[in-house]
XYZ file of C-alpha atoms in Angstrom:
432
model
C 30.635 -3.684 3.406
C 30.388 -0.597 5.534
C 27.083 0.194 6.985
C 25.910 2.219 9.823
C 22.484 1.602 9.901
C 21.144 -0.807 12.682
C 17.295 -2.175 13.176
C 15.888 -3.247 16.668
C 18.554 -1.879 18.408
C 18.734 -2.648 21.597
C 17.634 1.218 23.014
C 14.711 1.241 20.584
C 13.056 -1.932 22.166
C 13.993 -0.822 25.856
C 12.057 1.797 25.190
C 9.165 0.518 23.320
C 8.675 -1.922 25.760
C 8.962 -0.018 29.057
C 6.369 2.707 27.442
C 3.297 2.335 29.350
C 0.557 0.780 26.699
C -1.821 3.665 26.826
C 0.702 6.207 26.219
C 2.404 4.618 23.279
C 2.431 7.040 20.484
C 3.579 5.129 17.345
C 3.277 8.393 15.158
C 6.149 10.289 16.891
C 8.015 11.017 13.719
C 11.293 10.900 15.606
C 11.089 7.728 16.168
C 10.767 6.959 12.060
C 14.113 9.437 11.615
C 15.799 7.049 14.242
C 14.971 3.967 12.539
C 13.284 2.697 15.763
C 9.874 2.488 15.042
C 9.799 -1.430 14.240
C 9.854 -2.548 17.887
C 7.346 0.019 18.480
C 4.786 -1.871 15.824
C 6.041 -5.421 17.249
C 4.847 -4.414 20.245
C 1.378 -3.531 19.152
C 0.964 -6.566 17.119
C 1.244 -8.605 19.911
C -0.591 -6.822 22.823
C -2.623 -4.429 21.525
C -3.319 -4.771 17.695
C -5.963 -2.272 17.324
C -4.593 0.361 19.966
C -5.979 3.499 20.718
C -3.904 7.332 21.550
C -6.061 8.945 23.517
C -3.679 12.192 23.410
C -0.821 13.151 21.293
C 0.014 16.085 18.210
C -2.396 14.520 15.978
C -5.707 14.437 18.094
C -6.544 11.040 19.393
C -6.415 8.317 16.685
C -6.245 4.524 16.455
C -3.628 2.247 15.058
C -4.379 -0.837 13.637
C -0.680 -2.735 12.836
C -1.609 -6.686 12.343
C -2.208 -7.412 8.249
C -5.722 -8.655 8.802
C -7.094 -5.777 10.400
C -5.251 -3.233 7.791
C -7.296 -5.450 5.206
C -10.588 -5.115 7.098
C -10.265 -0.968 6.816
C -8.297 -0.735 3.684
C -11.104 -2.736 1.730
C -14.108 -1.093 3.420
C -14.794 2.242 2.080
C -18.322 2.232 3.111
C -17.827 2.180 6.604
C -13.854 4.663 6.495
C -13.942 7.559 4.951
C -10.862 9.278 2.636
C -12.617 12.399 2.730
C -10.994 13.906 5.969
C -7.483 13.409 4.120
C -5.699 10.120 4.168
C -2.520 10.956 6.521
C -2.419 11.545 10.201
C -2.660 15.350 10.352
C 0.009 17.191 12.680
C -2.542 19.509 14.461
C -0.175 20.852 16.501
C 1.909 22.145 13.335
C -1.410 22.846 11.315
C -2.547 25.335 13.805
C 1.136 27.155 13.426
C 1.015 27.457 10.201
C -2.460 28.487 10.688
C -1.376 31.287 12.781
C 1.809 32.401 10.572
C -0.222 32.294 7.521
C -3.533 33.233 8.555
C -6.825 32.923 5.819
C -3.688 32.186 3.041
C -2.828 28.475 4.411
C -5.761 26.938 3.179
C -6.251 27.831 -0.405
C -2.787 28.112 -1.104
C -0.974 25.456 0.334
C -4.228 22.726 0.387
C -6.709 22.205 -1.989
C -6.445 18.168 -0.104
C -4.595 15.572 -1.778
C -6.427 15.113 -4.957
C -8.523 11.763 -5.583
C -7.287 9.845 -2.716
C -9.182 12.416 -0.679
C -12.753 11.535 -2.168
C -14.800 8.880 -1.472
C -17.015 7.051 -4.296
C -18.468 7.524 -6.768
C -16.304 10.915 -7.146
C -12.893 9.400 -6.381
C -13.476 6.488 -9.311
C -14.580 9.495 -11.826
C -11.633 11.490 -11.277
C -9.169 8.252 -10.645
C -10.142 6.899 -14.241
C -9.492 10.195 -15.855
C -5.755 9.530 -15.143
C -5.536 5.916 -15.336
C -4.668 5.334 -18.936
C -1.623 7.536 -18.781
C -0.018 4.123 -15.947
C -1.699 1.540 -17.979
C 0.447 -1.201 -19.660
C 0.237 -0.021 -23.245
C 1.371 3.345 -21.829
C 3.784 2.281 -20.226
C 5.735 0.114 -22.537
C 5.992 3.296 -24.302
C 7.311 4.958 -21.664
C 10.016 2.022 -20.353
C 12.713 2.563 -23.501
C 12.831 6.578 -22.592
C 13.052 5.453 -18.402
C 16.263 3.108 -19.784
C 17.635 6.029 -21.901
C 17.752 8.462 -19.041
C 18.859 5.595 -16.229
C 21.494 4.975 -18.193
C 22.385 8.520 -18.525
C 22.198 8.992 -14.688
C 24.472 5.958 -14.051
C 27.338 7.161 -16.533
C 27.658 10.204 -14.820
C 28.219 8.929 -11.526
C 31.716 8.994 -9.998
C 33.548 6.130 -9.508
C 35.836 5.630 -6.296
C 34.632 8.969 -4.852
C 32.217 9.318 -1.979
C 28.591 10.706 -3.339
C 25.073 11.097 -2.128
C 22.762 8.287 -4.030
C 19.775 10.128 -2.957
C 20.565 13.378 -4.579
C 22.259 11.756 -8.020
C 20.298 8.793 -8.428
C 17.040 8.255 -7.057
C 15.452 12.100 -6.834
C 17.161 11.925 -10.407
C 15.205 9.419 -12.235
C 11.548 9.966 -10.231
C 12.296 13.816 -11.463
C 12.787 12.331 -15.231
C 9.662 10.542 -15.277
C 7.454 12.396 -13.454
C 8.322 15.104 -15.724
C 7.479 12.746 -18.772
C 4.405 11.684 -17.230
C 2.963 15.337 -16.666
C 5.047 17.020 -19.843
C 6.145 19.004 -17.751
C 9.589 21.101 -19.020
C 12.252 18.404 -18.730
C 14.740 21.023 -17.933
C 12.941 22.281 -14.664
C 12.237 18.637 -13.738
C 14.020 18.837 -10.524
C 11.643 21.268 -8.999
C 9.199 18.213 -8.560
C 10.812 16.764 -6.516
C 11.616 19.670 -4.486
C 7.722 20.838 -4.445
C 7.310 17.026 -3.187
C 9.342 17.240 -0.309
C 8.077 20.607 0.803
C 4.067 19.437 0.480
C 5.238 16.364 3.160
C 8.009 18.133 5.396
C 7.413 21.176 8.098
C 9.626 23.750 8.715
C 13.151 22.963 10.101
C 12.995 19.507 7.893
C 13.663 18.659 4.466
C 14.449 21.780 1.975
C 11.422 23.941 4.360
C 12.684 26.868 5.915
C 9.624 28.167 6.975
C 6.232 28.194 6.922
C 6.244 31.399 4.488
C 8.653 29.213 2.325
C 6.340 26.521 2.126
C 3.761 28.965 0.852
C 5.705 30.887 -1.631
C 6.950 27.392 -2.810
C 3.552 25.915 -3.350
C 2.439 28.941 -5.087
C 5.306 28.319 -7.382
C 3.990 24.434 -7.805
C 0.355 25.207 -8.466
C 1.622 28.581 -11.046
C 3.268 26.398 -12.721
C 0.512 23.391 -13.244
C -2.245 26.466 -13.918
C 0.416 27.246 -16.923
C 0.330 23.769 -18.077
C -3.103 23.453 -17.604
C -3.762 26.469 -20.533
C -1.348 24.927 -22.400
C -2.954 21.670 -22.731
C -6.819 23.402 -22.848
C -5.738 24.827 -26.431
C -3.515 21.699 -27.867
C -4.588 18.317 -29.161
C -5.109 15.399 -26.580
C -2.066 13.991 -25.409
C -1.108 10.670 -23.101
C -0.083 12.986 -20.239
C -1.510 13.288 -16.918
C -2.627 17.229 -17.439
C -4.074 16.405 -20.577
C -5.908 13.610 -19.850
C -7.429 16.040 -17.185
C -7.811 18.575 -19.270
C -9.822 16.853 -22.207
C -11.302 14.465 -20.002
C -15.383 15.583 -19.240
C -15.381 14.321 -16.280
C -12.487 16.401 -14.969
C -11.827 19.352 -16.851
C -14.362 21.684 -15.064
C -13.015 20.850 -11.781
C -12.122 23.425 -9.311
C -8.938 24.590 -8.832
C -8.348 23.611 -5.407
C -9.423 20.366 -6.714
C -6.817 20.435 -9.766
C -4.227 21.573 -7.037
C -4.430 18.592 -4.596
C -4.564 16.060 -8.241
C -0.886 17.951 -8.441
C 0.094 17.281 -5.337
C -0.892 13.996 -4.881
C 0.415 12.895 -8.562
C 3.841 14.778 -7.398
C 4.526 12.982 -4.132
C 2.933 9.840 -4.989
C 5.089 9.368 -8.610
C 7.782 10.402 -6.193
C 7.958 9.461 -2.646
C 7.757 5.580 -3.506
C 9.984 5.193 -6.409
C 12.809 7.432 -5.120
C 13.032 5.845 -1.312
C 12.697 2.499 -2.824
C 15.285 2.886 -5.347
C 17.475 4.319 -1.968
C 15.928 1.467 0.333
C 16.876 -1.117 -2.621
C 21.015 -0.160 -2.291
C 20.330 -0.369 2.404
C 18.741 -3.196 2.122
C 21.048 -5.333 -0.241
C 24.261 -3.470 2.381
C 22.439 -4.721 5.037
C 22.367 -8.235 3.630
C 25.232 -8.860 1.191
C 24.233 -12.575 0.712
C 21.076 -11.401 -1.218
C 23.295 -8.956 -2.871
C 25.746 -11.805 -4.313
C 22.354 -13.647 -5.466
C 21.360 -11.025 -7.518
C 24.313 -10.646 -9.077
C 24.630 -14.139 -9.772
C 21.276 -13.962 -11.404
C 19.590 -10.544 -12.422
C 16.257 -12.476 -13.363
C 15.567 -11.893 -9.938
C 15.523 -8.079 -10.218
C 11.416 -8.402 -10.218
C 11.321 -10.145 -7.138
C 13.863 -8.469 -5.776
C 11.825 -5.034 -6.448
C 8.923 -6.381 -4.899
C 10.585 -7.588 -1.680
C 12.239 -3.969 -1.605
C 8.678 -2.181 -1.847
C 8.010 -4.346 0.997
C 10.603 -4.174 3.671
C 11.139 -0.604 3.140
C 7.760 0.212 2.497
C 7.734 4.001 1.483
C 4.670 4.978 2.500
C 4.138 4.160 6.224
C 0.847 4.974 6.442
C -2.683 5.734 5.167
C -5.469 7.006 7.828
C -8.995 6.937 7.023
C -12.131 8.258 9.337
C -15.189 6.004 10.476
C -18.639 7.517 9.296
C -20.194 4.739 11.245
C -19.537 2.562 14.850
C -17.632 -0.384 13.718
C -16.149 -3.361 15.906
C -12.416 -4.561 15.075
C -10.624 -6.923 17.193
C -12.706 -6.404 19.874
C -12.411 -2.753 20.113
C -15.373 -0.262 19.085
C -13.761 2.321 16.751
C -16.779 5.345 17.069
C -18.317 7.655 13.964
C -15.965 10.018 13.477
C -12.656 8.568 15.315
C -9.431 8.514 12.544
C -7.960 4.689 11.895
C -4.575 5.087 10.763
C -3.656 1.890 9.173
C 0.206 1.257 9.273
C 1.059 -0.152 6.301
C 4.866 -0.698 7.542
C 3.451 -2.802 10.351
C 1.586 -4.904 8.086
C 4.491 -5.626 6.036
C 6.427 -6.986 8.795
C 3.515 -9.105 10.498
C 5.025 -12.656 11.337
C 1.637 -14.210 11.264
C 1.419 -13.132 7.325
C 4.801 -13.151 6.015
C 7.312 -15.418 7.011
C 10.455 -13.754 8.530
C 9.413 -10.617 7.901
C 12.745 -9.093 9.228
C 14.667 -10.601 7.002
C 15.586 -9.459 3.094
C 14.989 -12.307 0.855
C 14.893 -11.635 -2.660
C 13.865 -14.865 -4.025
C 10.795 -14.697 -1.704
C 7.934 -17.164 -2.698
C 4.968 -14.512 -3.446
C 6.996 -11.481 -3.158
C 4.189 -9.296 -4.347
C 2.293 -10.397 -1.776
C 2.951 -7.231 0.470
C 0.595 -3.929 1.339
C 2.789 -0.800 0.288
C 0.621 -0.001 -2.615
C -2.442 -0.406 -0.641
C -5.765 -2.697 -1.098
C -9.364 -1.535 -1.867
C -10.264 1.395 -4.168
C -7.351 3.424 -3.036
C -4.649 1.242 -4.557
C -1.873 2.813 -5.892
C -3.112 3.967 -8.882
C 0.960 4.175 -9.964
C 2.185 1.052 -8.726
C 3.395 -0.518 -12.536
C 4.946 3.002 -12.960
C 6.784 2.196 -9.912
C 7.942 -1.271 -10.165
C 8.886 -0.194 -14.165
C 11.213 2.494 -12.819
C 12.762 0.088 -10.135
C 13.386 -2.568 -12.423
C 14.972 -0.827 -15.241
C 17.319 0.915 -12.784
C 18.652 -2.211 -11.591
C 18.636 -3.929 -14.583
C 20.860 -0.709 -15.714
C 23.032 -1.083 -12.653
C 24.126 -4.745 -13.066
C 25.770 -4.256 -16.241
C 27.422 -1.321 -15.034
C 28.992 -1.630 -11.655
C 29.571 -5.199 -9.447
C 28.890 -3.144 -6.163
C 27.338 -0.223 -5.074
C 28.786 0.306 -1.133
C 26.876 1.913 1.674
C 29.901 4.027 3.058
C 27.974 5.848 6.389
C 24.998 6.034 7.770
C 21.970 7.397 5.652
C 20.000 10.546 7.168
C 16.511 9.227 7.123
C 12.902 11.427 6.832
C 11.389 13.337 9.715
C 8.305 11.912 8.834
C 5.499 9.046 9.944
C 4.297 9.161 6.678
C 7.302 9.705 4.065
C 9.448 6.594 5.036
C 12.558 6.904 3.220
C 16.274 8.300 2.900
C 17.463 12.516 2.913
C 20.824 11.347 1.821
C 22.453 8.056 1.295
C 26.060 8.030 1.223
C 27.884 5.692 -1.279
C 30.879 4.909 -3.099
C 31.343 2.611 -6.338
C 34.671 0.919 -6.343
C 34.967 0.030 -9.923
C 32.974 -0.586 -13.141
C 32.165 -4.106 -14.927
C-alpha cells in the first residue's frame, strides 16, 4: 500500500526537543497541518505535564497533556469555566477580523458556540432540549436511512480511478445526516458542511477567502436556520433538532445570538468528528495493513475498530476551559482567570493510560476507553450519532470493496482544534 504520511518523523522530534521548555507553543497550528505535533505532546507528558505559554497568538494559556490531569479539569466544572468559549481563541486573528469587520464581527459571525459555552444550570437546560433527537430510540430510526444513503455514496464511487475520499465520502454522509437531523432541505445539504469549515478556518485556509467571506457566509448559515426556525414555530412537533428547540419551553424564547451559536455548534460538532474519523479510519488502516487484513477477516470488529479510530485520530484536539478560582494541578498553581486548554489528542496517546498508544490496534481490550468525546457535563452530547454513522459506513464498505488504497499524501487541517483531513487521495482497485 502506498502511503505518504509519516508520524514522529525524525525533524518533528529534533525540533520538539531542542525547543527551549518555556517557549514551547503546542498550539502552533502548523505544526497540526504537518502532522508533527505528537512529539511535541510526548514531550510535555514527560517533563512538563501541566506547562504553561507565557506568550504566543492566543494570550498566555496552559496545557495540560497527561490523561489524569485532562480528567481533573474535564470533570470539574465548578472550579473551569465554558463560559469564555471552549477553544483556544486566535487573538491575533480575532483582532483582524475585528478591524476588517468592525461592530459587524460580533453579532454576525458569533453568537459563541451554543451550549458548550454555558456553564450549569443553563448549559443542562438547553443541552436536554436537544438530547432526545441522539437518543437510542431516535436513533435506531435514523440508522436504516444512514445505510440507505451510505450505500448510495459507495455505488457512486469510481473504481480504478484516483478520487478525493474527503470530498465523496466522508463530507458526503456527515452532510446527509446532519441534514436529517436538523430537516434541513436535503438538496442544499452540502452547504453544512461548507458553513462548518468556514466557522473553524481563517482566511487563506479551508474554503475562507476572506474575512468578508466568512461574514457573508455566516449570514447565509444563520438566514437560513432563522427560516427553519419559522417554519418549525407554525408546524407540529417533530424529532428534529430545530424543533425540539422550537417547541421546547425551555428554549424557544432564547435569543438569537443564542439560537445562532446552538447552529454552529450542532453544525461542526455533527460534522467535524464523524467526517475526519470516517477519513482517519481509511489512514489509519494504510498505515497499518495488518489491522486492515483483521478486519476483513472479521467485520464484527467494525465497533471496536470505530472506537480505536475515534481515538488515535481523535478529531477534536482540544477543549479549553477558564479557572474562576486558584486551583493546584501537578504542582503548578493555575490562577482565577488563566485559560486550561486540555489536549484531548495528548490524552489519547498517554503511555501511562493506554498501552501502546502509537500503535492501531483494532481488537483493543477497552477500546472505548479513550477521551475524544470528552468527560464531565460537556460530553459529546452526539457521540452514538457518531459511532452509528462510522459503523454503518464500514459495515457498507466491506461488502463492497476488499481495499480502499491511500494513493498520496492527505492535505491535513490548518487547525489546533479541527484535527482531521482537507483531502484524502484514494483509489479502489476492484469490487467484491
Amino acid at each position: 500500500m502506498n502511503i505518504a504520511v509519516r508520524i514522529d518523523t525524525d525533524e518533528a522530534i529534533r525540533e520538539a526537543n531542542e525547543t527551549p521548555l518555556e517557549l514551547l507553543n503546542p498550539g502552533r497550528a502548523d505544526r497540526f497541518q504537518k502532522d508533527a505535533i505528537l512529539p511535541v505532546f510526548a514531550r510535555l507528558r514527560r517533563e512538563d505535564p501541566v506547562h504553561f505559554t507565557a506568550e504566543s497568538d492566543f494570550g498566555p494559556y496552559w496545557s495540560v497533556t497527561r490523561w489524569k490531569d485532562i480528567m481533573a479539569v474535564d470533570t470539574n466544572h465548578e472550579i473551569f469555566s465554558s463560559a469564555q468559549g471552549i477553544t483556544l481563541p486566535n487573538l491575533v486573528a480575532l483582532a483582524e477580523q475585528q478591524k476588517v469587520l468592525g461592530e459587524l464581527a460580533r453579532p454576525r459571525t458569533g453568537g459563541g458556540a451554543g451550549f458548550i459555552t454555558m456553564d450549569e444550570p443553563e448549559h443542562g437546560v438547553q443541552r436536554k432540549a436537544v438530547s432526545p433527537t441522539v437518543a437510542p430510540a431516535n436513533l435506531q430510526r435514523m440508522a436504516p436511512i444512514v445505510r440507505e444513503r451510505a450505500g448510495l455514496i459507495l455505488d457512486s464511487l469510481p473504481i480504478g480511478k484516483e478520487f478525493d475520499w474527503v470530498d465523496l465520502v466522508s463530507k458526503e454522509l456527515t452532510a446527509m445526516t446532519l441534514a436529517t437531523l436538523f430537516d434541513f432541505p436535503f438538496e442544499d445539504r452540502r452547504k453544512l458542511t461548507s458553513w462548518s469549515d468556514i466557522v473553524t478556518n481563517p482566511p487563506g485556509h479551508g474554503p475562507v477567502k476572506s474575512w468578508e467571506h466568512k461574514f457573508q457566509a455566516m449570514g447565509e448559515c444563520f438566514g437560513a436556520f432563522e427560516e427553519l426556525w419559522n417554519q418549525k414555530v407554525n408546524a407540529e412537533p417533530s424529532a428534529d433538532l430545530i424543533s425540539m428547540l422550537v417547541h421546547n419551553p425551555a428554549t424557544r424564547e432564547m435569543d438569537r445570538d443564542t439560537y445562532r451559536g446552538n447552529v454552529i455548534l450542532l453544525i461542526v460538532g455533527g460534522n467535524d468528528t464523524t467526517r475526519n474519523t470516517i477519513s482517519g479510519s481509511v489512514v489509519a488502516l494504510n498505515q497499518f495493513p495488518a489491522q486492515y487484513d483483521k478486519l476483513r477477516a472479521n467485520p464484527a470488529l467494525i465497533p471496536s475498530m470505530v472506537s480505536e479510530t475515534i481515538r488515535w485520530q481523535t478529531p477534536l484536539a482540544h477543549m479549553s476551559r477558564v479557572a474562576k478560582t486558584d486551583f493546584e494541578l501537578g504542582g503548578k498553581t493555575i490562577k482565577a482567570g488563566e485559560r486550561v486548554v486540555m489536549w484531548y489528542l495528548s490524552g489519547n496517546r498517554d503511555e501511562d493510560e493506554i498501552d501502546n498508544p502509537n500503535a492501531y490496534i483494532i481488537d483493543r481490550d477497552q477500546s472505548r476507553h479513550h477521551m475524544s468525546f470528552g468527560f464531565g457535563v460537556h460530553r459529546c452530547v452526539g457521540n452514538r450519532v457518531a459511532e452509528l454513522q462510522l459503523t454503518i459506513i464500514w459495515e457498507e464498505i466491506l461488502k463492497r470493496f476488499p481495499e480502499i488504497r491511500v494513493s498520496g499524501e492527505p492535505v491535513r487541517n490548518f487547525s489546533n482544534f479541527v484535527h482531521g483531513f482537507e483531502t484524502l487521495p484514494v483509489i479502489i482497485p476492484a469490487r467484491n
